[in-house]
Coordinates of C-alpha atoms in Angstrom, one line a residue:
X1 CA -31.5 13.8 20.8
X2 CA -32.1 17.3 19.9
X3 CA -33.0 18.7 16.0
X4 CA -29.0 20.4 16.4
X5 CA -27.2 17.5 17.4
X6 CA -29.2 14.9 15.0
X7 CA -28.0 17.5 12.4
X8 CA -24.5 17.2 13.6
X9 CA -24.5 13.5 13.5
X10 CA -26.0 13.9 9.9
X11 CA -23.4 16.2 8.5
X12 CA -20.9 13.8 10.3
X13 CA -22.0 10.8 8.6
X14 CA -21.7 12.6 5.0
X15 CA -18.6 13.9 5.8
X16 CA -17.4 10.6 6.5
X17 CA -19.0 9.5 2.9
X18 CA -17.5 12.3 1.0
X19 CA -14.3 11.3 2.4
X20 CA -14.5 7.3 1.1
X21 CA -15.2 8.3 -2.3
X22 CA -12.5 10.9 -2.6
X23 CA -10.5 8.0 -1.5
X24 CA -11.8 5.9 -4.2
X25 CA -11.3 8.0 -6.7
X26 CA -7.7 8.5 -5.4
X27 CA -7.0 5.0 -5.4
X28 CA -8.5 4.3 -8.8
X29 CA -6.6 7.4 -10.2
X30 CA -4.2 5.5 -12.1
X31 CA -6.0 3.4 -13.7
X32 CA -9.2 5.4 -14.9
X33 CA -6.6 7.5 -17.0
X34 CA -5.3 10.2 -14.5
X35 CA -1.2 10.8 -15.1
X36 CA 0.2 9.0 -12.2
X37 CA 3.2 12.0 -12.0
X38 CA 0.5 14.4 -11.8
X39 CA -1.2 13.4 -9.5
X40 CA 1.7 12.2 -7.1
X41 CA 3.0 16.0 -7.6
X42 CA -0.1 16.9 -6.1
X43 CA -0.4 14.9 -3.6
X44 CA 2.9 16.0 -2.4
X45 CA 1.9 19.6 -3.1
X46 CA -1.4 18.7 -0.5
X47 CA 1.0 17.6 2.1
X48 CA 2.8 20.6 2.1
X49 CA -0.1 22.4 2.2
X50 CA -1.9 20.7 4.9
X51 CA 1.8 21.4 7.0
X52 CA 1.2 25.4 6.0
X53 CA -2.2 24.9 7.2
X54 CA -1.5 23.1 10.8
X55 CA 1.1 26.6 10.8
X56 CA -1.5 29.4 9.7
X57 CA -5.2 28.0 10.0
X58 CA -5.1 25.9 13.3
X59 CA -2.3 28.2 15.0
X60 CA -2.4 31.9 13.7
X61 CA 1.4 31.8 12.5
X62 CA 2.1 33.3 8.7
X63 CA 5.5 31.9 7.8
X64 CA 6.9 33.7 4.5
X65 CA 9.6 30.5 4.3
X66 CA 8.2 27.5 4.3
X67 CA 9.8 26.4 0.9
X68 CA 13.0 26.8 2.7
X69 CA 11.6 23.4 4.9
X70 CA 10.4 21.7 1.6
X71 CA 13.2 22.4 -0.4
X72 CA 15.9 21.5 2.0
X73 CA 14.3 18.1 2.5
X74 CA 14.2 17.4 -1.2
X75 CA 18.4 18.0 -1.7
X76 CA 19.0 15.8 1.1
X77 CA 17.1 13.6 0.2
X78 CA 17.8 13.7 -2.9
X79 CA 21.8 13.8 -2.2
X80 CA 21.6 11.2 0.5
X81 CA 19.8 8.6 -1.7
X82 CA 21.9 9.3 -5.3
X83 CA 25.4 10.2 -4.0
X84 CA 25.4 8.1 -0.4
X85 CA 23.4 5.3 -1.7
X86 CA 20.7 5.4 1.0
X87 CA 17.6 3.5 0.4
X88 CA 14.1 5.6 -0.4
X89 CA 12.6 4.7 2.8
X90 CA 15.8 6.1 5.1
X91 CA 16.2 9.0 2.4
X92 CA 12.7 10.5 3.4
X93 CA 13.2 9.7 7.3
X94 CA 16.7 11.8 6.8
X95 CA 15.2 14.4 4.5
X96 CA 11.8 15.2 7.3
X97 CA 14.5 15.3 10.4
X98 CA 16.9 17.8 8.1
X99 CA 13.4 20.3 7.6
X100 CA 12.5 19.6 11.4
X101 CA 15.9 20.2 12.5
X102 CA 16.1 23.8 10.7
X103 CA 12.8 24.2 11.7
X104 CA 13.9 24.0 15.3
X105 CA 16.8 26.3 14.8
X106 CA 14.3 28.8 12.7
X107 CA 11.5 28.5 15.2
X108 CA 13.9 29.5 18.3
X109 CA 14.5 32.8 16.8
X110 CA 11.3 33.4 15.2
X111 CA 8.9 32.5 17.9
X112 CA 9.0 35.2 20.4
X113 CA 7.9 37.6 17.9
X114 CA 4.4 37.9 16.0
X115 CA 2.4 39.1 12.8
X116 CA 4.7 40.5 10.1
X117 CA 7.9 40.4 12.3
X118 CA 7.8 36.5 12.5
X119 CA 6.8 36.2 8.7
X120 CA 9.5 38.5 8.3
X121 CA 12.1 36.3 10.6
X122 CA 11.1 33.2 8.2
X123 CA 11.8 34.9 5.4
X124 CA 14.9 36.3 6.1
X125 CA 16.1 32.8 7.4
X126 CA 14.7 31.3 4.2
X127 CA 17.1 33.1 1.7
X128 CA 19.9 32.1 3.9
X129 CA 18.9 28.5 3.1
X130 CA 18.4 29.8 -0.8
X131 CA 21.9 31.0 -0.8
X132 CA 23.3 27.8 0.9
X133 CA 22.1 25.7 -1.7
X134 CA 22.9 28.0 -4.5
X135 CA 26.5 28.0 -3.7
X136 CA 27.2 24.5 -1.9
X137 CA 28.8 22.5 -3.7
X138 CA 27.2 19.2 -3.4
X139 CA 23.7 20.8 -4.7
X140 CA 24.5 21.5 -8.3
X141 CA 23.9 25.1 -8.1
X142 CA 21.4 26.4 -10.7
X143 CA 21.7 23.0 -12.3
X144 CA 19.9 21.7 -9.0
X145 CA 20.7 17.3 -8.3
X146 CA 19.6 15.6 -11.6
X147 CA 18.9 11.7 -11.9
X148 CA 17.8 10.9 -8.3
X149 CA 16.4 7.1 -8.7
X150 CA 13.4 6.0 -6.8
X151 CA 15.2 2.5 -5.3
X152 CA 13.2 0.1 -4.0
X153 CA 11.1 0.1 -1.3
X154 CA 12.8 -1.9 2.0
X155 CA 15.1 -3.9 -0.5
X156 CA 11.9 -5.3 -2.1
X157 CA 9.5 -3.1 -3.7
X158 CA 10.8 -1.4 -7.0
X159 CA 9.7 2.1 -7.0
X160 CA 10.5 2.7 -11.2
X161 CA 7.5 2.2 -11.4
X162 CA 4.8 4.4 -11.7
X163 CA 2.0 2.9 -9.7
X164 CA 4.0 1.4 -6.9
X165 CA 5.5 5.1 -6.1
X166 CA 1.5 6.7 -6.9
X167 CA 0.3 4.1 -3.9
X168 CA 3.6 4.4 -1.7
X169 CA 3.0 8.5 -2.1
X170 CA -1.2 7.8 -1.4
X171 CA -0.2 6.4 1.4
X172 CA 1.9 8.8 3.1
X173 CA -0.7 11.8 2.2
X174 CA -3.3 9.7 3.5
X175 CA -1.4 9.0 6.8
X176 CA -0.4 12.7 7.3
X177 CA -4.1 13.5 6.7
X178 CA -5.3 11.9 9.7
X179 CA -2.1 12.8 11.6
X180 CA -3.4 16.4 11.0
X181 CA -6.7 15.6 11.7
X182 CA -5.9 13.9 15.0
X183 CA -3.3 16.5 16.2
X184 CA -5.7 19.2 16.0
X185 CA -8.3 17.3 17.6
X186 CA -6.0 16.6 20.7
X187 CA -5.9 18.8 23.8
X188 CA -2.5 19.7 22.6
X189 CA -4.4 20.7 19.3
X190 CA -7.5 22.8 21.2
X191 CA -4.8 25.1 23.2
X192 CA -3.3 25.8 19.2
X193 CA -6.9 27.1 18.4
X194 CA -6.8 28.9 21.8
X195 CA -3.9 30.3 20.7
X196 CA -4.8 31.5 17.5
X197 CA -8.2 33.2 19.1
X198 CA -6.6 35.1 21.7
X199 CA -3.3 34.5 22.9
X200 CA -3.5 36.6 25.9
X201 CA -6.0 35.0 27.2
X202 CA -4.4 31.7 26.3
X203 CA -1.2 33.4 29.0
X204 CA -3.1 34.7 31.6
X205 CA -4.9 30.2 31.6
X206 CA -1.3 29.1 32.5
X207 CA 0.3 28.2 29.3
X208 CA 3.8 28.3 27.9
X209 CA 2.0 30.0 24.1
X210 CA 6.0 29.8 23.3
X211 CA 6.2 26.4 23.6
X212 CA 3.1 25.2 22.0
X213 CA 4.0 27.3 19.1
X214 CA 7.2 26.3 18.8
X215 CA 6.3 22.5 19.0
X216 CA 3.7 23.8 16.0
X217 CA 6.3 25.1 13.8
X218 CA 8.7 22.3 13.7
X219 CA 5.4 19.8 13.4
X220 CA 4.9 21.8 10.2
X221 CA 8.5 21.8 9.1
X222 CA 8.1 18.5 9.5
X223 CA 5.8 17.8 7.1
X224 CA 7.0 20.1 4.9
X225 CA 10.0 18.5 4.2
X226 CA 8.1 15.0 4.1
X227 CA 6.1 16.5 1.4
X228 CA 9.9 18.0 -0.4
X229 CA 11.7 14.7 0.2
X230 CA 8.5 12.7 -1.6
X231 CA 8.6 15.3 -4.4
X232 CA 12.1 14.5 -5.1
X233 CA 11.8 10.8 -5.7
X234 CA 9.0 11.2 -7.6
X235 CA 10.1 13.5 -10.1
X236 CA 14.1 12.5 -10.1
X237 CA 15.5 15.7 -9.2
X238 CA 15.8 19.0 -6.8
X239 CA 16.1 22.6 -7.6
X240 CA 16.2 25.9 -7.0
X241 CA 13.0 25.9 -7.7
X242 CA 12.0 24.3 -3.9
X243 CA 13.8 27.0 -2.0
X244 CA 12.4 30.0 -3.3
X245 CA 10.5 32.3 -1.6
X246 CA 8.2 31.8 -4.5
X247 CA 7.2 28.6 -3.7
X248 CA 6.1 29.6 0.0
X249 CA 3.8 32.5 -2.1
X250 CA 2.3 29.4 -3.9
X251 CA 1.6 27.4 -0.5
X252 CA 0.2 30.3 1.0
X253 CA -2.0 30.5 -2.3
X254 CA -3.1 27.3 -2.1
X255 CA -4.3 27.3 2.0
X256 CA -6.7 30.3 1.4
X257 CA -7.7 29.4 -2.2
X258 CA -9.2 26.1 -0.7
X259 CA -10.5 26.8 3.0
X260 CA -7.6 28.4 5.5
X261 CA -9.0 26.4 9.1
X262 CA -10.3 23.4 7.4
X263 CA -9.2 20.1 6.9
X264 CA -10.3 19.6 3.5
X265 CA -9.2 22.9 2.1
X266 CA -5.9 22.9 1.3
X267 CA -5.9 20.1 -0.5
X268 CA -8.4 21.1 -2.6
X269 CA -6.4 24.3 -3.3
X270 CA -3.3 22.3 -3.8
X271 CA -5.1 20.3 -6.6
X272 CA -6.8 22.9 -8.0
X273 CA -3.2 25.1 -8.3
X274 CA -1.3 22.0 -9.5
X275 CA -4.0 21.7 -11.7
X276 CA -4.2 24.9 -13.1
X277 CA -0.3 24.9 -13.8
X278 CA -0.1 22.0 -15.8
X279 CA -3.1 22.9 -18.0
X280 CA -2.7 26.4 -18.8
X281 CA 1.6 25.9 -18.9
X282 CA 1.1 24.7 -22.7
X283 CA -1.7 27.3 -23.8
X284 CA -0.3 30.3 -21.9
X285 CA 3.0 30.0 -20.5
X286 CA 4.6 32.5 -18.5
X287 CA 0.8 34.0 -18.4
X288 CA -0.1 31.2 -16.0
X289 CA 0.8 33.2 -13.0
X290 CA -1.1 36.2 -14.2
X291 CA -4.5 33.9 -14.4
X292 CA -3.8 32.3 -11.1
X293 CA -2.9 35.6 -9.8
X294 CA -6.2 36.7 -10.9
X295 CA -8.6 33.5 -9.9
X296 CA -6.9 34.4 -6.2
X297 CA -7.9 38.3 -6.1
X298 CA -11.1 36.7 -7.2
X299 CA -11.3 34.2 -4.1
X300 CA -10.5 36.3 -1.8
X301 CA -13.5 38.9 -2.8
X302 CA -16.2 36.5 -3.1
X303 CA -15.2 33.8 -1.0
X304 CA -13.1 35.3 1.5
X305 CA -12.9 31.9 3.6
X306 CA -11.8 29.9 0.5
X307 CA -13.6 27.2 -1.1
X308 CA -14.7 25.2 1.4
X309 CA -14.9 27.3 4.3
X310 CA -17.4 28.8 2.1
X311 CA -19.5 26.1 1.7
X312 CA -19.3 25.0 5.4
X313 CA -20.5 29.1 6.3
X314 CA -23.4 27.9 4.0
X315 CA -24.3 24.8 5.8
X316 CA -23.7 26.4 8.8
X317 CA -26.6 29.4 7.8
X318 CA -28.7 26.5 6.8
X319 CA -28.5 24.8 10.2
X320 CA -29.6 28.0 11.7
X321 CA -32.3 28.6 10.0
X322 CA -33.6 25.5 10.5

């Protein structure tokens, strides 16, 4: 085996062991004194942001709505399980199709353009879903849907509490994760990154670039709303909040902050913005967007590829120099 491919198999292999204790740590969150509401906020947040990422870093497409996804999810879900009486686990199946659904519908009209005319498209479409759930009725308006309960789990496990809802919303991240992981990895996956390179060139090989993108987009609608629909029962309640265009500023924040292209990046931005909310909310509040504004102005002229396409780049130079 050659001194490049024993180095690959090495960096592999740590990977791997990086990955079991941030698992670890995860699952032991709640009981080494981490805020179980925090953290299952963040999670969700990381979800989302890994659904921006399959979007922008594995397929080249900068969406300007992706709350709209997210926070479409959450009412429904959050409707469908308070008003209709649905159970959590159908409440987040109903909630992802909704997001996919307006994804689909979104994506068909956004998908045949590109660069600042599609992020432009999802934009537009996204305060159309704003206004929708500012004036429907069965939203609350700027009150939003308070007192959403959690249920139980398949008639049996009682989400009230804390740590069965922190393990239930583990699991999900943890599943989407490798879904991610897997789908870029895929043939279906290495035409995306084809894509993304050079889409000509991606035409002129024989494939429908409309189609694969299109399939993309409502993949990471998808998730979005996933990620929205979790975030309502965890928190009790949906609002505005979740379908502002704001909110697809923060997701966009969060991708490059951590590593846009990476697996591990986003959710390290995610965490580190979640993070930085909740901390500096008591000691600075309405300055919080200032500082974050600032840290990201600060990322993106020292570490232009985020935090950990940074440090990849660096083991990367090392490699070669060895």
């Amino acid at each position: 085996m050659s001194a490049t491919a024993t180095s690959a198999v090495s960096l592999q292999r740590r990977a791997r062991l990086l990955w079991l204790i941030v698992l670890a740590v995860l699952l032991a969150a709640p009981f080494i004194g981490l805020y179980p509401v925090l953290m299952m906020k963040a999670l969700c947040f990381a979800i989302f942001a890994c659904a921006f990422n399959l979007l922008l870093g594995f397929t080249g497409l900068l969406s300007f709505g992706h709350a709209a996804f997210m926070g479409s999810a959450a009412y429904a879900t959050g409707w469908l399980v308070r008003s209709a009486g649905w159970s959590p686990e159908l409440g987040l199946v109903a909630g992802t199709a909704i997001a996919a659904l307006i994804g689909l519908l979104v994506g068909l009209i956004a998908i045949r353009r590109q660069g600042i005319y599609f992020a432009m498209i999802t934009l537009a479409m996204a305060q159309m879903v704003y206004f929708v759930c500012l004036q429907a009725p069965f939203t609350g308006g700027e009150d939003g849907l308070q007192g959403v309960p959690r249920g139980h789990l398949f008639g049996v496990v009682p989400l009230g509490h804390d740590i069965a809802m922190y393990f239930l919303v583990l699991a999900i991240f943890v599943g989407v994760f490798l879904g991610v992981i897997r789908i870029v990895h895929s043939p279906y996956g290495q035409v995306l990154k084809a894509i993304r390179e050079n889409e000509p060139r991606a035409v002129s090989l024989g494939y429908d670039v409309d189609k694969y993108k299109l399939l993309a987009f409502v993949l990471s609608t998808a998730i979005a709303g996933l990620a929205g629909a979790l975030k309502t029962l965890v928190l009790g309640f949906a609002t505005l909040s979740d379908v502002h265009w704001s909110l697809s500023g923060e997701v966009v924040l969060m991708t490059l902050l951590g590593g846009m292209g990476t697996f591990a990046g986003p959710v390290l931005g995610a965490f580190t913005i979640i993070g930085l909310q909740n901390f500096l909310a008591d000691r600075v509040g309405s300055w919080v967007t200032v500082i974050i504004g600032a840290i990201f102005v600060v990322c993106v002229v020292a570490f232009r590829r985020g935090f950990v396409g940074e440090l990849l780049a660096w083991q990367q130079r090392r490699r070669n120099a060895a």
